[in-house]
PDB file of C-alpha atoms in Angstrom:
ATOM      1  CA  MET A   1      64.782-173.414   5.286  1.00 77.00           C
ATOM      2  CA  LYS A   2      67.886-175.514   4.735  1.00 80.00           C
ATOM      3  CA  LYS A   3      69.488-172.703   2.745  1.00 77.00           C
ATOM      4  CA  MET A   4      68.787-170.203   5.539  1.00 72.00           C
ATOM      5  CA  LEU A   5      70.408-172.454   8.150  1.00 77.00           C
ATOM      6  CA  PHE A   6      73.573-173.310   6.225  1.00 79.00           C
ATOM      7  CA  THR A   7      74.411-170.079   4.377  1.00 82.00           C
ATOM      8  CA  ASN A   8      75.478-166.552   5.313  1.00 82.00           C
ATOM      9  CA  TRP A   9      77.477-167.439   8.435  1.00 85.00           C
ATOM     10  CA  HIS A  10      79.232-164.167   9.223  1.00 84.00           C
ATOM     11  CA  ALA A  11      81.296-163.218  12.281  1.00 88.00           C
ATOM     12  CA  MET A  12      78.381-161.940  14.375  1.00 86.00           C
ATOM     13  CA  ARG A  13      76.447-165.139  13.812  1.00 89.00           C
ATOM     14  CA  TRP A  14      79.427-167.207  15.001  1.00 92.00           C
ATOM     15  CA  ILE A  15      79.831-164.975  18.060  1.00 92.00           C
ATOM     16  CA  ARG A  16      76.167-165.485  18.990  1.00 92.00           C
ATOM     17  CA  LEU A  17      76.611-169.248  18.620  1.00 94.00           C
ATOM     18  CA  ILE A  18      79.677-169.251  20.886  1.00 96.00           C
ATOM     19  CA  ILE A  19      77.920-167.100  23.502  1.00 96.00           C
ATOM     20  CA  GLY A  20      74.884-169.397  23.403  1.00 96.00           C
ATOM     21  CA  LEU A  21      77.007-172.508  23.842  1.00 97.00           C
ATOM     22  CA  PHE A  22      78.891-170.866  26.714  1.00 97.00           C
ATOM     23  CA  PHE A  23      75.649-169.982  28.509  1.00 97.00           C
ATOM     24  CA  ILE A  24      74.338-173.535  28.012  1.00 96.00           C
ATOM     25  CA  GLN A  25      77.473-174.878  29.650  1.00 96.00           C
ATOM     26  CA  GLN A  26      77.106-172.410  32.540  1.00 96.00           C
ATOM     27  CA  ALA A  27      73.393-173.171  32.973  1.00 96.00           C
ATOM     28  CA  ILE A  28      74.091-176.890  33.218  1.00 95.00           C
ATOM     29  CA  GLN A  29      77.088-176.475  35.511  1.00 96.00           C
ATOM     30  CA  PHE A  30      75.400-174.091  37.965  1.00 95.00           C
ATOM     31  CA  HIS A  31      71.798-175.354  37.566  1.00 94.00           C
ATOM     32  CA  GLU A  32      70.527-171.897  36.627  1.00 94.00           C
ATOM     33  CA  PHE A  33      67.346-171.756  34.578  1.00 93.00           C
ATOM     34  CA  LEU A  34      67.779-168.085  33.708  1.00 94.00           C
ATOM     35  CA  LEU A  35      71.074-168.786  31.987  1.00 94.00           C
ATOM     36  CA  GLY A  36      69.284-171.497  30.019  1.00 95.00           C
ATOM     37  CA  PHE A  37      66.805-168.936  28.686  1.00 96.00           C
ATOM     38  CA  VAL A  38      69.624-166.551  27.781  1.00 95.00           C
ATOM     39  CA  ALA A  39      71.396-169.416  26.001  1.00 96.00           C
ATOM     40  CA  ALA A  40      68.226-170.308  24.094  1.00 96.00           C
ATOM     41  CA  PHE A  41      67.881-166.663  23.035  1.00 94.00           C
ATOM     42  CA  PHE A  42      71.413-166.478  21.640  1.00 94.00           C
ATOM     43  CA  LEU A  43      71.192-169.893  19.993  1.00 95.00           C
ATOM     44  CA  PHE A  44      67.897-168.966  18.323  1.00 93.00           C
ATOM     45  CA  GLN A  45      69.468-165.785  16.971  1.00 90.00           C
ATOM     46  CA  SER A  46      72.514-167.604  15.637  1.00 90.00           C
ATOM     47  CA  VAL A  47      70.703-170.558  14.067  1.00 89.00           C
ATOM     48  CA  PHE A  48      67.965-168.527  12.374  1.00 86.00           C
ATOM     49  CA  ASN A  49      70.114-165.427  11.686  1.00 83.00           C
ATOM     50  CA  THR A  50      67.789-162.995  13.446  1.00 83.00           C
ATOM     51  CA  GLY A  51      68.419-160.035  15.688  1.00 79.00           C
ATOM     52  CA  CYS A  52      70.310-156.839  15.239  1.00 72.00           C
ATOM     53  CA  GLY A  53      73.316-157.107  13.016  1.00 59.00           C
ATOM     54  CA  LEU A  54      76.213-154.837  12.269  1.00 60.00           C
ATOM     55  CA  ASN A  55      74.003-152.495  10.221  1.00 59.00           C
ATOM     56  CA  GLY A  56      71.526-151.913  13.031  1.00 58.00           C
ATOM     57  CA  CYS A  57      68.034-153.278  13.427  1.00 63.00           C
ATOM     58  CA  GLN A  58      66.681-152.946   9.931  1.00 57.00           C
ATOM     59  CA  VAL A  59      63.881-154.958   8.443  1.00 55.00           C
ATOM     60  CA  PRO A  60      64.602-155.684   4.783  1.00 57.00           C
ATOM     61  CA  THR A  61      62.041-154.196   2.465  1.00 60.00           C
ATOM     62  CA  PHE A  62      61.024-155.980  -0.683  1.00 62.00           C
ATOM     63  CA  LYS A  63      58.802-153.833  -2.836  1.00 62.00           C
ATOM     64  CA  LYS A  64      57.045-155.132  -5.892  1.00 66.00           C
ATOM     65  CA  SER A  65      57.038-152.885  -8.849  1.00 62.00           C
ATOM     66  CA  LYS A  66      53.764-152.289 -10.649  1.00 64.00           C
ATOM     67  CA  ASN A  67      54.927-154.488 -13.557  1.00 65.00           C
ATOM     68  CA  GLU A  68      55.566-157.583 -11.381  1.00 58.00           C
ATOM     69  CA  GLN A  69      51.980-158.167 -10.232  1.00 55.00           C
TER      70      GLN A  69
END
């Protein structure tokens, strides 16, 4: 878990973090709950490195070969 949070910080992940922080600031300033949910969405994506990346929305496939059972 610690490795997932602190490694592989690419440009899109930083952009999501900045957008999330911006929406948190806006939600607090204007007392808008909807902006808070949008901020939580972007922050979740940036912290846990989820969502669609630059290569599209692909789920990584890890196949075991017959010899690795």
